[in-house]
PDB file of C-alpha atoms in Angstrom:
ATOM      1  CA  UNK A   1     113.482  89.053  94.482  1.00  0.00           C
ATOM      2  CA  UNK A   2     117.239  88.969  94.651  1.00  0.00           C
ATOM      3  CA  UNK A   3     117.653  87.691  91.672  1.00  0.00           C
ATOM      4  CA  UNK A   4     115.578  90.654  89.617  1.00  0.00           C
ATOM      5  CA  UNK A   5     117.027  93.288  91.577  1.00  0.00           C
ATOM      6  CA  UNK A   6     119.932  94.199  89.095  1.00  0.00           C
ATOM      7  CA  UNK A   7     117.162  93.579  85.977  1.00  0.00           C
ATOM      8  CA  UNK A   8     114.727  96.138  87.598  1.00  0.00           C
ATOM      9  CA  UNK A   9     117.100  98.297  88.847  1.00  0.00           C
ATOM     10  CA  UNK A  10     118.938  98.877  85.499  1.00  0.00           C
ATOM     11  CA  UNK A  11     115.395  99.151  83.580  1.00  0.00           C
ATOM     12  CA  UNK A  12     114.758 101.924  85.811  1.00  0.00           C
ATOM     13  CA  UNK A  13     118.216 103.462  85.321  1.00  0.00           C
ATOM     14  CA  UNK A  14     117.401 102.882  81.268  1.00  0.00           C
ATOM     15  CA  UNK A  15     113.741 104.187  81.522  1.00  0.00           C
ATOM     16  CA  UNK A  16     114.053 107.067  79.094  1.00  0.00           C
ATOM     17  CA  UNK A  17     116.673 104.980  76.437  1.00  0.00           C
ATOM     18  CA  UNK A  18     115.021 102.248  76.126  1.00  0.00           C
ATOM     19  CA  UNK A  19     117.067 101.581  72.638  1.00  0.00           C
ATOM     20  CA  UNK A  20     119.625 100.863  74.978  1.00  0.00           C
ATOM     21  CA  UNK A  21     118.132  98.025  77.069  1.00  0.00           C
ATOM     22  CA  UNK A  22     118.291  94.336  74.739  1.00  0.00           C
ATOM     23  CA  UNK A  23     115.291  92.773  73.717  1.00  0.00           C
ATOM     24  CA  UNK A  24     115.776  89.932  76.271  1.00  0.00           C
ATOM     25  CA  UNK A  25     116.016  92.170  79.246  1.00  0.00           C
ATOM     26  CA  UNK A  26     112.669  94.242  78.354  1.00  0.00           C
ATOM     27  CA  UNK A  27     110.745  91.358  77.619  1.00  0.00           C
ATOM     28  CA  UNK A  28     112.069  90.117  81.162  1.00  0.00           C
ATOM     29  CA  UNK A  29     110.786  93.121  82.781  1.00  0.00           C
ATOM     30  CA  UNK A  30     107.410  93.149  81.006  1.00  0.00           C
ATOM     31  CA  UNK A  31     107.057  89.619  82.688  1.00  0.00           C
ATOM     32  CA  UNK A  32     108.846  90.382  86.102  1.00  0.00           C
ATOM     33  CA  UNK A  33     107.404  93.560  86.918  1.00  0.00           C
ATOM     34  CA  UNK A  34     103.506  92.498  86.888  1.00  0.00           C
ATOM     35  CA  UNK A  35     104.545  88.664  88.041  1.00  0.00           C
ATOM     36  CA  UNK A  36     105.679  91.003  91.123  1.00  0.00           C
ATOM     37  CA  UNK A  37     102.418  92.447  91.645  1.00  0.00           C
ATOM     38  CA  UNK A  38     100.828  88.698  91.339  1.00  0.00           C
ATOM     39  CA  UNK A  39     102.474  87.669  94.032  1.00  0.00           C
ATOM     40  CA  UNK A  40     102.214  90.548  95.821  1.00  0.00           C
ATOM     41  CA  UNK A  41      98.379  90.003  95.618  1.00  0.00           C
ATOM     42  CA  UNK A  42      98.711  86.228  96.883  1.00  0.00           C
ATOM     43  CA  UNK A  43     100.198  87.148  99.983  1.00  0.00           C
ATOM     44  CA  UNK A  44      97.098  89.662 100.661  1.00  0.00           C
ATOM     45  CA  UNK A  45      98.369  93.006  99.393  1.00  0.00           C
ATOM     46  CA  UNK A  46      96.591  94.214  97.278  1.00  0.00           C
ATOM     47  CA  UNK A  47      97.022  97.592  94.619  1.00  0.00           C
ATOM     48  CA  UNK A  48      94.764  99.507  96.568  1.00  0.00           C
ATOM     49  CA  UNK A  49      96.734  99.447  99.755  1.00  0.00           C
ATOM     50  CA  UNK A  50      99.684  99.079  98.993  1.00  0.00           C
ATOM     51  CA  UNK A  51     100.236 101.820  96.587  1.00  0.00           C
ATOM     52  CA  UNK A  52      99.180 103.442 100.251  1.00  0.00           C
ATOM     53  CA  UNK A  53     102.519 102.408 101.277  1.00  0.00           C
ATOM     54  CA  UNK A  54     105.417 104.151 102.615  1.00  0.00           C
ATOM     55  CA  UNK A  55     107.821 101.438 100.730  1.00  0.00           C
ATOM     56  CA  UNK A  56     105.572 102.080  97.277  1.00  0.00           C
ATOM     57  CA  UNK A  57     105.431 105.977  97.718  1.00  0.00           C
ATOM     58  CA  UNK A  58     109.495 105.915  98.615  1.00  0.00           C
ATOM     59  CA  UNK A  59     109.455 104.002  95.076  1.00  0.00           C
ATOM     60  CA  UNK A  60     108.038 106.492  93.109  1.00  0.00           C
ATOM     61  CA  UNK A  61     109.878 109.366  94.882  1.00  0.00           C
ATOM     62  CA  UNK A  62     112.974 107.651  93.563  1.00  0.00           C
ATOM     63  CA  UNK A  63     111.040 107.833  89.787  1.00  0.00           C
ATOM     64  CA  UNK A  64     109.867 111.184  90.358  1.00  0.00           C
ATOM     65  CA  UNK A  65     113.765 112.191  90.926  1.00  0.00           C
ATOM     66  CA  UNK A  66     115.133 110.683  88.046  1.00  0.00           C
ATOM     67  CA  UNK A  67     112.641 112.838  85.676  1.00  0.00           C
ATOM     68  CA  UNK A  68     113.498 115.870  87.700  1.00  0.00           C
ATOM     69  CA  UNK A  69     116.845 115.460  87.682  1.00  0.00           C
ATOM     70  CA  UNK A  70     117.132 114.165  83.644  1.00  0.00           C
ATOM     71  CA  UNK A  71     115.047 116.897  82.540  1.00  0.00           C
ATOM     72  CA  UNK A  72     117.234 119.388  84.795  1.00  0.00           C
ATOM     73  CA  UNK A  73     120.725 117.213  83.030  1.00  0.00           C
ATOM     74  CA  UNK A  74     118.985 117.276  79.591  1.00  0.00           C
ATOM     75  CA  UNK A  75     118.385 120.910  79.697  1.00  0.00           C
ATOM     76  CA  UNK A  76     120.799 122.657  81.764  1.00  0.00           C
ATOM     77  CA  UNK A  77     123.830 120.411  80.905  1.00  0.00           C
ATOM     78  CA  UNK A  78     122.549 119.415  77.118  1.00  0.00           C
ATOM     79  CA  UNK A  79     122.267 115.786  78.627  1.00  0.00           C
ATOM     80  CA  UNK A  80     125.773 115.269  79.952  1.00  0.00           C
ATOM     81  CA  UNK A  81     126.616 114.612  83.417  1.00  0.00           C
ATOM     82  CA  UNK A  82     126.611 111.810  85.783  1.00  0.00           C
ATOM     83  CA  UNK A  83     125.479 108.616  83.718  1.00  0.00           C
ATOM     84  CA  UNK A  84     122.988 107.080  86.822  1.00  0.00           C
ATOM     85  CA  UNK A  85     120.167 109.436  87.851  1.00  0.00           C
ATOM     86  CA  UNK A  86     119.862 110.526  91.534  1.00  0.00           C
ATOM     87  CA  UNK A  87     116.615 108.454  92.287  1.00  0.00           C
ATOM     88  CA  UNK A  88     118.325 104.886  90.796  1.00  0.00           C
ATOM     89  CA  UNK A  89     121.909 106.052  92.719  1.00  0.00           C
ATOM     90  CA  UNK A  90     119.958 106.142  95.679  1.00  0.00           C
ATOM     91  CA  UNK A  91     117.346 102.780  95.013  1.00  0.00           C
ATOM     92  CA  UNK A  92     120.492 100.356  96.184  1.00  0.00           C
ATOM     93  CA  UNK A  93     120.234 102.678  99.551  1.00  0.00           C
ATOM     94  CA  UNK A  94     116.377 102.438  99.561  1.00  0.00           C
ATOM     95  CA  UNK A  95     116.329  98.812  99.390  1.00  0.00           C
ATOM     96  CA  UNK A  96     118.517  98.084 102.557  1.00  0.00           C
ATOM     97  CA  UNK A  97     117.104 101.548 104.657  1.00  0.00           C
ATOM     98  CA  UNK A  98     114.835 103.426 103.361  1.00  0.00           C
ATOM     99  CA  UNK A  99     115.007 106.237 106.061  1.00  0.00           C
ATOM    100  CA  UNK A 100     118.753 107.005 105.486  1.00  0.00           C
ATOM    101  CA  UNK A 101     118.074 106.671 101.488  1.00  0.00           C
ATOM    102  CA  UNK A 102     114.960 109.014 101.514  1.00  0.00           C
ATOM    103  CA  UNK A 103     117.007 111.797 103.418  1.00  0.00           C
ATOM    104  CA  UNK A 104     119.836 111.508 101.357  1.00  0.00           C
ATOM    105  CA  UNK A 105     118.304 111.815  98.367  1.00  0.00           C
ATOM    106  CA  UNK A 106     116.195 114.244  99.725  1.00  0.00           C
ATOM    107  CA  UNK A 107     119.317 116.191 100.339  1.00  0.00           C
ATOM    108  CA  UNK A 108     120.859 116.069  96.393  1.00  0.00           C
ATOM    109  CA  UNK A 109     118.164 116.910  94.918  1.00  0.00           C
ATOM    110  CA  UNK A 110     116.996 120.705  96.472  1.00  0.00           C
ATOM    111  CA  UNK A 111     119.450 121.695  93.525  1.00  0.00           C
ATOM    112  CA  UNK A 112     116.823 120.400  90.896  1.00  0.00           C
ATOM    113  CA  UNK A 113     114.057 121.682  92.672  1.00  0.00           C
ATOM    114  CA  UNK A 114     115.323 125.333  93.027  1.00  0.00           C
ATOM    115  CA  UNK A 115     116.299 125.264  89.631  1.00  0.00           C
ATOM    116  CA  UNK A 116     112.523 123.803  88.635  1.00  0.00           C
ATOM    117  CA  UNK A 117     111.269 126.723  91.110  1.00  0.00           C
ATOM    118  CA  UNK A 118     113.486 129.007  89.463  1.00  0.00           C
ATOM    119  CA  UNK A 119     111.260 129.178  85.965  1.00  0.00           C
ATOM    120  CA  UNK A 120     114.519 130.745  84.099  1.00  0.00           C
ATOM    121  CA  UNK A 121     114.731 127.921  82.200  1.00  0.00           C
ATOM    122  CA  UNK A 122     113.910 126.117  78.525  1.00  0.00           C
ATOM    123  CA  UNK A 123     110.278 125.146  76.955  1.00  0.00           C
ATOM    124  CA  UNK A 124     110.184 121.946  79.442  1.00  0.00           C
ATOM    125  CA  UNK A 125     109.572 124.093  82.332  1.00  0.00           C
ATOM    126  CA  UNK A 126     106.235 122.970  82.697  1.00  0.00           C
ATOM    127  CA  UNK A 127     107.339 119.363  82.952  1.00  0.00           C
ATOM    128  CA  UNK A 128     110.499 120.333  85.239  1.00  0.00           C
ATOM    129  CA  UNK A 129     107.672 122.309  87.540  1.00  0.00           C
ATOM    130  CA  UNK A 130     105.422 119.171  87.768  1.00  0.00           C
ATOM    131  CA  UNK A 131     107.872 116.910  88.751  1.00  0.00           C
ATOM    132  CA  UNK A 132     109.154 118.969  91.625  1.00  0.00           C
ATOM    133  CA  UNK A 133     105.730 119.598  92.640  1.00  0.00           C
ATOM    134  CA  UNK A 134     104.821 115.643  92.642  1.00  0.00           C
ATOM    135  CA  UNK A 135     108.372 115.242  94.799  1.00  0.00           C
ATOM    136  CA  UNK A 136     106.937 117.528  97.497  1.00  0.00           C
ATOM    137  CA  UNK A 137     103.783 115.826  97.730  1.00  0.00           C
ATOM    138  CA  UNK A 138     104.863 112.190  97.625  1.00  0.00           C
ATOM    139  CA  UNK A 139     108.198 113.555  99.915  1.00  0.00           C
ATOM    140  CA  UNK A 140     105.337 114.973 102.345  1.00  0.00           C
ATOM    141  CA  UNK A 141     103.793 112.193 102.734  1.00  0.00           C
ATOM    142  CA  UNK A 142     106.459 109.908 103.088  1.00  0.00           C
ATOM    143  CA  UNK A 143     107.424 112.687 105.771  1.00  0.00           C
ATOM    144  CA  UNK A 144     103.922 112.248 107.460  1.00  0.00           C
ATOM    145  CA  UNK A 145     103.884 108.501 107.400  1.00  0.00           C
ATOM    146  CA  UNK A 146     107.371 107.899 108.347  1.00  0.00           C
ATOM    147  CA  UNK A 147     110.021 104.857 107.173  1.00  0.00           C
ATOM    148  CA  UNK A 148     111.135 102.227 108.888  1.00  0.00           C
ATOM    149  CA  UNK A 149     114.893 101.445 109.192  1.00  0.00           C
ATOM    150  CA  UNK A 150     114.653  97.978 107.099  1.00  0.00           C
ATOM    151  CA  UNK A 151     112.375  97.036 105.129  1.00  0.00           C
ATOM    152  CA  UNK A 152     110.992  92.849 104.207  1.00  0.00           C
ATOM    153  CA  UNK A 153     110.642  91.327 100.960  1.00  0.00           C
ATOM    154  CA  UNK A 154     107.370  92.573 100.834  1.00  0.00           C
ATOM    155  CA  UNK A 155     108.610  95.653 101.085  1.00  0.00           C
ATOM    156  CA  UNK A 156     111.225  95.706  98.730  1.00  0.00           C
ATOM    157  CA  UNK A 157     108.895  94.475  96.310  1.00  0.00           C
ATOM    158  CA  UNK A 158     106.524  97.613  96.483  1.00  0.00           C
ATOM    159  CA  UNK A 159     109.231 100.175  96.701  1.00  0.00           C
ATOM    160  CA  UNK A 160     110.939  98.270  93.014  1.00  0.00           C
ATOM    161  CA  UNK A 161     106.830  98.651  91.700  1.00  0.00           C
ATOM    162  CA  UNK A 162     106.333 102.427  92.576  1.00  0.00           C
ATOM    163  CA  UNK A 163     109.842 102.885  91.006  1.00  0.00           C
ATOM    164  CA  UNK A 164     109.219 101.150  87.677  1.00  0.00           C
ATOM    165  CA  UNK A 165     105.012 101.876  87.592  1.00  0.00           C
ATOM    166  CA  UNK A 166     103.299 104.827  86.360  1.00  0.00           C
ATOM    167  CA  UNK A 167     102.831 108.098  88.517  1.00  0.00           C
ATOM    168  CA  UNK A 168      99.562 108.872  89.872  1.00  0.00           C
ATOM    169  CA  UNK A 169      97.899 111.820  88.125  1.00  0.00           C
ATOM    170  CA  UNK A 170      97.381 114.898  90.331  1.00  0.00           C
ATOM    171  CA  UNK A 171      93.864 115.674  92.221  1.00  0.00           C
ATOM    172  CA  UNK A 172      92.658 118.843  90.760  1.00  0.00           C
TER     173      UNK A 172
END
């Protein structure tokens, strides 16, 4: 797991330019990220649960602030601004203590989600919208279940595969 950690954690800093990631580091990721999972499920955890945990749903409220806050930089700001996304600033933070990095976090990106509330904004307000409402369910629940200070290897390993893996569609 140490060793990956700066692969996965600049493929999900890359996630929307993914011209700009070399060949060699996406195949690496398209190997690492579901090798992960495999070894995940030969310790006993398996998809089902764990994408039940607090460590997996911190991962993809990391994701979920990225989107938020590259569609709010793409749109408001005609893509400039800070070159590393809120949720991967904060994954370094996540993977040491999750509690602090969730609050934090939590804390820089109410600016997004007024302005995603707001609805005074371009055609991708729709997508803006979803994404803040997806924070404030996976947030809530995080909220509900609570986070531990530190977090295993286990751990760390579901919080890098909610950050990198697909969002759950919405219950209608």
């Amino acid at each position: 797991l140490p060793l990956v950690k700066c692969l996965l954690t600049g493929a999900g800093a890359l996630r929307g330019d993914h011209k700009a990631i070399p060949e060699r580091a996406k195949r690496a990721v398209v190997v690492t990220a579901p090798f992960l999972g495999l070894l995940l499920l030969k310790l006993g955890h398996t998809k089902e649960n764990y994408v039940e945990n607090s460590e997996f749903l911190l991962g993809q409220y990391l994701q979920l602030a990225d989107r938020l806050h590259k569609v709010y930089r793409d749109v408001l700001r005609n893509g400039d601004g800070p070159p590393q996304l809120a949720g991967n600033a904060a994954l370094g933070a996540a993977l040491q203590n999750p509690e602090c990095a969730f609050k934090a976090l939590s804390q820089r990106i109410k600016v997004y989600w007024a302005w995603a509330d707001s609805r005074k904004y371009h055609e991708r307000a729709g997508l803006a919208e979803w994404f803040s409402r997806r924070i404030r369910a996976v947030g809530g629940r995080l909220h509900a279940q609570g986070l531990c200070g530190r977090i295993d290897d286990v751990g760390r390993t579901q919080l890098f595969l909610g950050y990198l893996g697909r969002i759950a569609k919405e219950e209608q």
